[in-house]
Coordinates of C-alpha atoms in Angstrom, one line a residue:
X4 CA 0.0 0.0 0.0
X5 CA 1.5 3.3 -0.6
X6 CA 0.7 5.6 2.2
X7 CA -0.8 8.9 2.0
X8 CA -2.0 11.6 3.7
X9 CA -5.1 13.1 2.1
X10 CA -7.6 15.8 3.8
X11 CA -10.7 15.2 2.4
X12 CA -12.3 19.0 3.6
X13 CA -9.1 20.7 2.2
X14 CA -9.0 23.3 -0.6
X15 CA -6.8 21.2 -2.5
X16 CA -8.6 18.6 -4.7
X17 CA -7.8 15.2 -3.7
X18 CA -6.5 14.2 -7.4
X19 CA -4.0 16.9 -6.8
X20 CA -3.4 16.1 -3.5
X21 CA -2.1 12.5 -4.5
X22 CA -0.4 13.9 -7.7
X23 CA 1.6 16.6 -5.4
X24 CA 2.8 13.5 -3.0
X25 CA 3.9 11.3 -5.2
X26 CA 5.6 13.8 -7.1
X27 CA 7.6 15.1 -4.0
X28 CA 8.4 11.5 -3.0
X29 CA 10.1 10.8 -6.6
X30 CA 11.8 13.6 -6.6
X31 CA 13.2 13.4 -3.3
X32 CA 14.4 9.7 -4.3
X33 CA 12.0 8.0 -2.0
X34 CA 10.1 6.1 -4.8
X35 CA 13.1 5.3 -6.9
X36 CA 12.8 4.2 -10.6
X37 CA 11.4 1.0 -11.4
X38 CA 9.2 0.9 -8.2
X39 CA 5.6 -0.4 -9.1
X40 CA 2.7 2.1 -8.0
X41 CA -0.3 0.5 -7.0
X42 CA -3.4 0.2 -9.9
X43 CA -5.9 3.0 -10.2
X44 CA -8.8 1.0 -8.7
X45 CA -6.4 -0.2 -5.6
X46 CA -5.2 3.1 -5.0
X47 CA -9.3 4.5 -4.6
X48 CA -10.3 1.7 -2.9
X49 CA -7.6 1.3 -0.1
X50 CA -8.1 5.6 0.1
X51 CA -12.3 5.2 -0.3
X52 CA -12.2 7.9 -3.3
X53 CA -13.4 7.2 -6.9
X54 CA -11.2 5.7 -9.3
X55 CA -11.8 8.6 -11.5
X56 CA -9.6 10.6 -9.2
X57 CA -6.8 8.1 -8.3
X58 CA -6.8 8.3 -13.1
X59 CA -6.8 12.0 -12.9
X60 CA -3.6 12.4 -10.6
X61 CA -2.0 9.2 -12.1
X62 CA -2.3 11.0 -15.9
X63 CA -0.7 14.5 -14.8
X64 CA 2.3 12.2 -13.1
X65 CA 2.2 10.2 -16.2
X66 CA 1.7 14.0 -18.7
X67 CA 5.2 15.2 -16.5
X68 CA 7.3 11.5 -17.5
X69 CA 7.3 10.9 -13.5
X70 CA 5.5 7.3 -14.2
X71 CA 5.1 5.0 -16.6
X72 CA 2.7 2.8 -18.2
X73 CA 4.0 -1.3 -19.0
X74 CA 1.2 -2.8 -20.8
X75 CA 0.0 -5.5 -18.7
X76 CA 1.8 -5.2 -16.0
X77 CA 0.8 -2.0 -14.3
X78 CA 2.4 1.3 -13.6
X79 CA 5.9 2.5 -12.8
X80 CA 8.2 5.2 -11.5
X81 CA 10.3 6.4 -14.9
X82 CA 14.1 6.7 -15.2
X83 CA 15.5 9.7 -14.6
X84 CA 12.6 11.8 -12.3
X85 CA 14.8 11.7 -9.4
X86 CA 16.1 15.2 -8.6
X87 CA 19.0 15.3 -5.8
X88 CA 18.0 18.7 -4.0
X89 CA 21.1 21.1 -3.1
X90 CA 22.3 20.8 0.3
X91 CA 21.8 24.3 2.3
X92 CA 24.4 26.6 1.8
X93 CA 26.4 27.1 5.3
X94 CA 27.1 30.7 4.4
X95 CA 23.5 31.5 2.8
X96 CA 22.3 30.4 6.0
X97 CA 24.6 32.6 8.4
X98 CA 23.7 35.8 6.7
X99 CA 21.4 37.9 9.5
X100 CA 18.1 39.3 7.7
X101 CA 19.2 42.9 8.1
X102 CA 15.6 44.2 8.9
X103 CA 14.0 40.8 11.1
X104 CA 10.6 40.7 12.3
X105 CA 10.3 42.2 16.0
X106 CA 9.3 39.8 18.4
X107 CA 5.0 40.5 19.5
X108 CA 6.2 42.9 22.5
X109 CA 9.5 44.6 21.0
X110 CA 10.0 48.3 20.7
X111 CA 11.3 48.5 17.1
X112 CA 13.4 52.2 16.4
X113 CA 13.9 50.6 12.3
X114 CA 14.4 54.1 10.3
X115 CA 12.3 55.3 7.4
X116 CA 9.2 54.5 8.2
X117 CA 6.2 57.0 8.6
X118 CA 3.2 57.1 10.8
X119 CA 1.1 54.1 8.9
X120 CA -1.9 55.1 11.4
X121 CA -2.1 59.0 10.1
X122 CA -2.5 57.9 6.6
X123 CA -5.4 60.2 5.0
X124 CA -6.9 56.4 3.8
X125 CA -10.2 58.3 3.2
X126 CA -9.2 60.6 0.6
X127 CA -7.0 58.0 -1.0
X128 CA -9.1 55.6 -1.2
X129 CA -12.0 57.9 -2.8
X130 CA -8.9 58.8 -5.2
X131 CA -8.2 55.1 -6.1
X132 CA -12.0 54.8 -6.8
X133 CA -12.6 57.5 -9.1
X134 CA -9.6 56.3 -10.8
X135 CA -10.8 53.3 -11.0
X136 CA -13.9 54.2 -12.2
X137 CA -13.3 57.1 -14.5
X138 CA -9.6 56.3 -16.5
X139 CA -10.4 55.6 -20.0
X140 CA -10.5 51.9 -20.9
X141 CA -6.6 52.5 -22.3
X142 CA -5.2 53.7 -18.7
X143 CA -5.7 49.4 -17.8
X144 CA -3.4 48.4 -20.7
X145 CA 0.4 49.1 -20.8
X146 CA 1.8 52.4 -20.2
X147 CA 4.2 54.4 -21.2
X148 CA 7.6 53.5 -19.1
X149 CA 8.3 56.7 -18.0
X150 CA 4.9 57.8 -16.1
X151 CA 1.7 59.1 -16.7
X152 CA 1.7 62.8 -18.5
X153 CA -0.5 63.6 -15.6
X154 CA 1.9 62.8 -12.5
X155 CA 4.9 64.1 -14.2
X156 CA 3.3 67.5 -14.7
X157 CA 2.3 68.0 -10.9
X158 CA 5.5 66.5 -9.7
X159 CA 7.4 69.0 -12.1
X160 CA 5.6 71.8 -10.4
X161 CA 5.9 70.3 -6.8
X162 CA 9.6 69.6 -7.2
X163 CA 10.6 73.3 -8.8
X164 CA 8.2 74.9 -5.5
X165 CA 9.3 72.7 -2.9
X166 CA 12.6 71.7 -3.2
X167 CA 14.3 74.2 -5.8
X168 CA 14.4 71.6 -8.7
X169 CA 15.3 72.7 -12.6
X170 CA 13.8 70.3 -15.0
X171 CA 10.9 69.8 -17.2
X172 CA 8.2 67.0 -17.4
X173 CA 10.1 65.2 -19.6
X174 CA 12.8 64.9 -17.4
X175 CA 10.7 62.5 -14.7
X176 CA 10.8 59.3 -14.8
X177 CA 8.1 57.5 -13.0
X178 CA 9.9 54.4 -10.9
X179 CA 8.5 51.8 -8.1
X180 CA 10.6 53.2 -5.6
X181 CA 14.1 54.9 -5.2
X182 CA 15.7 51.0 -5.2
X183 CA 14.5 50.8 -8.8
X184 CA 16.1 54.1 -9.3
X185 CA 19.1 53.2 -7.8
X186 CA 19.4 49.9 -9.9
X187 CA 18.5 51.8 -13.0
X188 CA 21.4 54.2 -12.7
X189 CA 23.7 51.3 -12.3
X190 CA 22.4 49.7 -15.1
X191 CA 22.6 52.9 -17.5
X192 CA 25.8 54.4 -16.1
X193 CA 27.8 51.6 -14.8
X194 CA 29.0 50.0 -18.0
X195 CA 32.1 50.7 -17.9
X196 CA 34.4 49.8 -14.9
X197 CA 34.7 52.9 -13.1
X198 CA 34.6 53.7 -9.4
X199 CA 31.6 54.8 -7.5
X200 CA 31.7 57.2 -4.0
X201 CA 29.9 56.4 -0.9
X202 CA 29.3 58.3 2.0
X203 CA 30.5 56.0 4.9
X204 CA 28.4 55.3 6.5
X205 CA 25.6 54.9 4.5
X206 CA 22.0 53.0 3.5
X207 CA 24.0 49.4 2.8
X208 CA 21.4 49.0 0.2
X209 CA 23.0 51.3 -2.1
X210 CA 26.4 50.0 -2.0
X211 CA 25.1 46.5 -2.3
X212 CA 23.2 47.9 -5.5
X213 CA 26.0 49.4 -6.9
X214 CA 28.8 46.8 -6.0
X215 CA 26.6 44.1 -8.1
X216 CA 27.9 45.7 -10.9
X217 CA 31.5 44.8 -10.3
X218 CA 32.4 48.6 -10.1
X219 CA 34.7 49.8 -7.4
X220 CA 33.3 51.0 -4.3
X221 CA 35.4 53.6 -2.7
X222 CA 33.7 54.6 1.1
X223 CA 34.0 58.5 2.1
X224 CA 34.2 59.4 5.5
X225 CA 31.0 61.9 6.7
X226 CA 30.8 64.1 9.5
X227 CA 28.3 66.0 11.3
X228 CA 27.6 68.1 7.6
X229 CA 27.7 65.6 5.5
X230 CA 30.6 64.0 2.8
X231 CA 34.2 65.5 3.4
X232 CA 34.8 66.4 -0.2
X233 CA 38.6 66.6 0.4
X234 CA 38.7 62.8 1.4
X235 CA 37.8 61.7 -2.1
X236 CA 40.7 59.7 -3.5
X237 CA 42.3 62.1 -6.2
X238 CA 43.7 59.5 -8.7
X239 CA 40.3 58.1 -8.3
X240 CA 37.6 58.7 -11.6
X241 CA 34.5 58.1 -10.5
X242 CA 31.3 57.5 -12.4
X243 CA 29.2 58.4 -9.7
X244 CA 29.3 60.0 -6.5
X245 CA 26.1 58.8 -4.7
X246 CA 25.1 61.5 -1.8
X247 CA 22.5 62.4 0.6
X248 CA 23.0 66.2 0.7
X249 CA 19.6 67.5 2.1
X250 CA 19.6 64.7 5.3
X251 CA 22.7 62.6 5.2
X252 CA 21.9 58.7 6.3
X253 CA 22.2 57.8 8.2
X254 CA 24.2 60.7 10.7
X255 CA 21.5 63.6 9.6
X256 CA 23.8 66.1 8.1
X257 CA 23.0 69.0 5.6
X258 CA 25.7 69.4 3.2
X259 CA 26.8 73.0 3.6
X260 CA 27.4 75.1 0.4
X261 CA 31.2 74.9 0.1
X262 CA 31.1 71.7 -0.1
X263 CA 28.4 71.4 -2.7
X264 CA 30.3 73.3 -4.3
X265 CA 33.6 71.5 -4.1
X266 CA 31.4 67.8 -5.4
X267 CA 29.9 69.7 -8.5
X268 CA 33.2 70.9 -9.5
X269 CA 34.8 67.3 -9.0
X270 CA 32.0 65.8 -10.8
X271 CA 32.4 68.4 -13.7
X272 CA 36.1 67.9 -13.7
X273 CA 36.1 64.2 -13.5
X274 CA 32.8 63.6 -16.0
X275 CA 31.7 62.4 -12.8
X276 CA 27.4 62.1 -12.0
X277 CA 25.9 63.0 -8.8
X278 CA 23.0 61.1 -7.3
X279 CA 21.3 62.8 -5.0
X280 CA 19.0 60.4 -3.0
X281 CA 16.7 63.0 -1.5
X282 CA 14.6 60.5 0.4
X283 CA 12.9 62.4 3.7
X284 CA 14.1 66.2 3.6
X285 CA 10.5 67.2 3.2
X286 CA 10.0 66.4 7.3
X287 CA 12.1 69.6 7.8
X288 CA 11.3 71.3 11.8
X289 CA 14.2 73.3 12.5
X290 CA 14.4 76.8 9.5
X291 CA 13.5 77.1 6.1
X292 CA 13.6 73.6 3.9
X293 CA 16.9 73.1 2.6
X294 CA 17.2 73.6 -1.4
X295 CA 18.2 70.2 -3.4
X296 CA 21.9 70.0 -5.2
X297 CA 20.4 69.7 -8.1
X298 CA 19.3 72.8 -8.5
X299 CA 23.0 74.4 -8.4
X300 CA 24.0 71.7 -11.2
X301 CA 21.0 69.9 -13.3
X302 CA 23.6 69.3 -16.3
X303 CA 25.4 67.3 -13.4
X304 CA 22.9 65.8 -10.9
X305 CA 20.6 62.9 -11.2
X306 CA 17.1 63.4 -8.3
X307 CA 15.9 60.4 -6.5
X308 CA 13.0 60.9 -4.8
X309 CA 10.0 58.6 -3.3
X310 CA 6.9 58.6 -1.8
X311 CA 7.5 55.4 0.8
X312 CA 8.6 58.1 3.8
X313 CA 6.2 60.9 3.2
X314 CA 2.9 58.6 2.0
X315 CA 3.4 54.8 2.6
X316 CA 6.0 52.6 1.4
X317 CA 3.1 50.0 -0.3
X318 CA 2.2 52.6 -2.9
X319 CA 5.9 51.9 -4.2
X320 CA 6.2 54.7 -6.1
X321 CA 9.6 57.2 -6.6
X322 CA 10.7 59.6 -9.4
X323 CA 13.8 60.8 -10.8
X324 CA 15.0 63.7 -12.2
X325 CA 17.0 63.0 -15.2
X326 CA 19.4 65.3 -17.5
X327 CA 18.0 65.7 -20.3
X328 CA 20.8 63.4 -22.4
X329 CA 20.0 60.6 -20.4
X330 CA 16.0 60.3 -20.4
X331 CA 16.2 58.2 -23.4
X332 CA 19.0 55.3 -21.9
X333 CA 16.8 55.3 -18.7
X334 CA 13.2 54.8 -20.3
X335 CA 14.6 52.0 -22.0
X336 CA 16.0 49.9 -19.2
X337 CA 13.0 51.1 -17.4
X338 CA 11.0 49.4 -19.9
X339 CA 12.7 46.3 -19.8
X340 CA 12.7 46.4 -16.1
X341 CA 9.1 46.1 -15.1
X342 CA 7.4 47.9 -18.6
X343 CA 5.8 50.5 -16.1
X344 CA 4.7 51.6 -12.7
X345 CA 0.8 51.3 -11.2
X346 CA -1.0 53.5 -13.8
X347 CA -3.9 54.1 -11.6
X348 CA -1.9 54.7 -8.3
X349 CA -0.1 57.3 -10.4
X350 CA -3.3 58.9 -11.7
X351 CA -4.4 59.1 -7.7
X352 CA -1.1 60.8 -6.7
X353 CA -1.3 63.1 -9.4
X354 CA -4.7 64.2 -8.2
X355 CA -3.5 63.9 -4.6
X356 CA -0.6 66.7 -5.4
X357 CA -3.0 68.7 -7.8
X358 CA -5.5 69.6 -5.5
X359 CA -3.6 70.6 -2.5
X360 CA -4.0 67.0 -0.4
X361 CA 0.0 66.3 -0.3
X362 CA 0.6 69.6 0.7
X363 CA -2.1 69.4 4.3
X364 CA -1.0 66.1 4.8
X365 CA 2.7 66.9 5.0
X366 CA 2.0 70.0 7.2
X367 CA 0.2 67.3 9.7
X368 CA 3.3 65.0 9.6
X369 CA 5.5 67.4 10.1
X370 CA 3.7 68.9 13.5
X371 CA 3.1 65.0 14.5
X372 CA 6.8 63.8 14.1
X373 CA 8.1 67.1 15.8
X374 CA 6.5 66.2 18.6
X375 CA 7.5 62.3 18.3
X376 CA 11.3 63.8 17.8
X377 CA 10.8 65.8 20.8
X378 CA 9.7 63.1 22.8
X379 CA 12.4 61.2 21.9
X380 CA 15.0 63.7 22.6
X381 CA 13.6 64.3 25.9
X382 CA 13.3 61.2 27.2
X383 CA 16.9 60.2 25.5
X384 CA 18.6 63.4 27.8
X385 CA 16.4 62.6 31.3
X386 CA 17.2 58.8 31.2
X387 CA 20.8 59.7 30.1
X388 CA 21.8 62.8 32.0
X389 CA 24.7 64.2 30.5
X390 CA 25.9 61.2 28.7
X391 CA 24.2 61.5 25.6
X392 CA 24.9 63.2 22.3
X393 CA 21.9 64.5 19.6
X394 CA 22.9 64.6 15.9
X395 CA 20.9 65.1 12.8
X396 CA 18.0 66.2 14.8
X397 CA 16.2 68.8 12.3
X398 CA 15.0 67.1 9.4
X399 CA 13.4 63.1 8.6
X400 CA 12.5 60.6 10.3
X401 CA 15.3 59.2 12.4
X402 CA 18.3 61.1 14.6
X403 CA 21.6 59.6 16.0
X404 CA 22.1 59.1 19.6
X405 CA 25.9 58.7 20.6
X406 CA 27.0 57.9 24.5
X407 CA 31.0 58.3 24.7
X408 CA 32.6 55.2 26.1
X409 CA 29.8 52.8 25.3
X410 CA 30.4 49.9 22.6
X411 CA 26.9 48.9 21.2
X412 CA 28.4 45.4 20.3
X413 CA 26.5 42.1 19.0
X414 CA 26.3 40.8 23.2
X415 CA 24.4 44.7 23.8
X416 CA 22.2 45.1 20.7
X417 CA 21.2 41.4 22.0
X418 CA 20.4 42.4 25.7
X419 CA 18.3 45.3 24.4
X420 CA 16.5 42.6 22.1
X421 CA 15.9 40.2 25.0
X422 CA 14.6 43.8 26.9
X423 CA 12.1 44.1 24.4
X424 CA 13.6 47.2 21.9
X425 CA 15.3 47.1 19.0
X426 CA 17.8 48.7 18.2
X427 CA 20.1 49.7 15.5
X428 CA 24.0 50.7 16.0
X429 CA 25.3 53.3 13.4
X430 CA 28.3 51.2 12.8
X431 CA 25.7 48.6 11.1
X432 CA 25.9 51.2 8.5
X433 CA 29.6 51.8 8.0
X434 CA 32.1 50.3 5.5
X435 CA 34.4 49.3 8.2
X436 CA 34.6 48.9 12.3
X437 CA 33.3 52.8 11.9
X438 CA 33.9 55.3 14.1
X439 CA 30.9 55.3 16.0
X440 CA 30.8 52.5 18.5
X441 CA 28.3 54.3 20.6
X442 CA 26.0 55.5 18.5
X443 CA 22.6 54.0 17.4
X444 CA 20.1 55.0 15.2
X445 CA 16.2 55.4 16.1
X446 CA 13.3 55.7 14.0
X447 CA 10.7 57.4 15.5
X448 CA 8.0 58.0 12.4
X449 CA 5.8 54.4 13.5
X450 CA 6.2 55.1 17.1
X451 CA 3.7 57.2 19.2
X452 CA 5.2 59.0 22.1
X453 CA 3.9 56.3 24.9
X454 CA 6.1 53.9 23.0
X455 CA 9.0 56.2 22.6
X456 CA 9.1 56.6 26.3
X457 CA 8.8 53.0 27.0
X458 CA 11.7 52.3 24.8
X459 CA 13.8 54.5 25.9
X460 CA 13.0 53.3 29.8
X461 CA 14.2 49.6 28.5
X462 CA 17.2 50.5 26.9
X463 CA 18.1 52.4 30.3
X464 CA 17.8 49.4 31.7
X465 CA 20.6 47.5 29.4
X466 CA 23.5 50.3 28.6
X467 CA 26.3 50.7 31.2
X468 CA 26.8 52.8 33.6
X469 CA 29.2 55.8 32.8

């Protein structure tokens, strides 16, 4: 008899049920070739189903080549159906999932994500509907790569208001996110083998981006303003100097004019291209907002921008802002890429921007994470009296918090854990050892300030005494 184990109240039909089985058990070697499977009309009677479901899983095994029919002597397992499945990889299997799952009760400080409970879902969702409902039958076929005409209009307008940008429509390109982006300008500019600068430290995902390439990666030091221009390796030739200017990431710095300055001229010099990943400077509390690079260079610059901090990261939309030689190379790997973003989440932004809803709903984020930052900040300087260190406090979503003396080290980060908060050390980020032992990184956009203060009282509990 061959056992099985069938659930007759499943979802799963019970023909496929046998099929899926029998086909595991080949492939794994357990039914090895030659073996004799039991006749159609055995199989349903020792199982009590009809026979015409014992045929029906017995003829997809047979359709695949796992069995075989002898004629008159019954049904076999085939040569050559037996699959020897890789043995885990050791060092696959040791790689730490930089961003696990909190456990039910942990305080999680992860960066870059916004208040998912002050979402105006209302409006949105009457925007998805109407889009749904009044897009011309053509808006549900395939797009045009680089964005709706609509959305590239109101984010050319935003952009040149908000954040001091020179371009035109044509110059956006619609992405799914600023990762796209990122991959897309390795993909366009990374053909040949030429270096590409890094803040250090920096989001890891853009050097692991970039270093898929096979490019050289050459790390920059950062300090409390951002990239120290005068670090840059002089014989180097880069292809791209990749830069947070507006909010450095992950220490919070605004790149001060001379140094701007000092990267355009490189990048003119050099034939270099900046990227400027502008990815949360619209959260601005302390002065004026801070005007993007590219408007002191557009010839040089290449925008990334997204809507994952400022609306929701499931929308998984972004935008770049391109020169205008390099629209064409980009809508054509965009193309291949993924053909084109949402079409009818694109139409809803666009309406979103146009009629003022972006704009209110970034003047209540900004007013609920001052107060989140505040919180944070306060309850950071009375738990730590003196000990603690505030940097890259006025703009986004995150600051750093340094203590002097203190080494936030794998045994730490896992006391906090067992504590219940998470917690993420700024030397995670960093090419190297880095040069910031004691300094971790908190997100405070998700939390509300109850949980901020009960974080912060549970890592008092774990760092050491001065």
């Amino acid at each position: 008899m061959l056992f099985l184990q069938l659930e007759p109240g499943s979802d799963t039909p019970l023909s496929r049920q046998i099929y899926l089985q029998i086909r595991s058990r080949i492939l794994g070697g357990e039914l090895a070739a030659g073996v004799r499977l039991p006749a159609s009309r055995e199989l349903a009677a020792d199982y009590h189903i009809s026979r015409n479901t014992a045929l029906s899983a017995y003829e997809l095994l047979l359709a695949e080549g796992f069995i075989e029919g002898r004629h008159g002597s019954g049904t076999y397992v085939a040569d050559g159906a037996c699959l020897d499945l890789p043995a885990p990889d050791p060092v696959a299997a040791a790689v730490p999932d930089p961003h696990p799952a909190p456990a039910a009760a942990c305080i999680d400080f992860r960066s870059g994500v916004p208040a998912l409970d002050r979402l105006p879902r209302g409006r949105w969702a009457q925007l998805i509907r109407d889009a749904w409902l009044e897009a011309p039958d053509l808006l549900f076929g395939y797009q045009a790569p680089e964005g709706s005409p609509q959305l590239r209009q109101v984010l050319c307008d935003y952009l040149r208001r908000s954040r001091g940008i020179v371009c035109a429509p044509e110059q956006i390109l619609v992405t799914s996110g600023s990762v796209q982006g990122l991959s897309l300008v390795a993909g366009v500019l990374l053909q040949e083998i030429r270096e590409v600068i890094l803040e250090d430290p920096c989001n890891r995902d853009i050097g692991r981006i970039f270093s898929s390439s096979g490019t050289a990666i050459h790390p920059v030091p950062v300090d409390e303003q951002g990239i120290i221009p005068k670090l840059i390796p002089r014989l180097a030739r880069p292809a791209l100097l990749s830069l947070t200017p507006s909010h450095q990431f992950p220490l919070g710095g605004i790149l001060p004019i001379s140094r701007r300055i000092e990267l355009i001229r490189l990048a003119r010099g050099t034939g270099s291209w900046i990227i400027e990943d502008d990815y949360d400077s619209e959260f601005r509390y302390d002065g004026p907002p801070v005007g993007a690079l590219q408007g002191l260079a557009p010839e040089r610059v290449i925008y990334l921008g997204t809507f994952s901090k400022i609306l929701f990261p499931a929308l998984r939309l972004g935008y770049m802002v391109l020169p205008p030689a390099w629209v064409g190379p980009f809508r054509r790997l965009k193309q291949i890429s993924d053909i084109h973003s949402n079409s009818l989440n694109q139409l809803a932004l666009a309406r979103f921007i146009r009629e003022g809803s972006l704009d209110r709903h970034l003047v209540r984020s900004k007013k609920l994470y001052r107060r989140r930052r505040d919180r944070l900040v306060n309850e950071l300087h009375s738990h730590f009296p003196g000990r603690v260190r505030i940097l890259g406090m006025s703009t986004g979503l995150h600051l750093v918090a340094e203590w002097p003396g203190v080494r936030f080290g794998p045994e730490l980060v896992a006391g906090a854990e067992a504590a219940g908060v998470r917690i993420y050390p700024v030397d995670n980020f960093a090419a190297g050892a880095g040069p910031y032992p004691g300094a971790l990184l908190f997100g405070y956009g998700q939390l509300d300030e109850e949980t901020i203060a009960e974080g912060i009282r549970r890592l008092a509990r774990v760092v050491p005494p001065a």
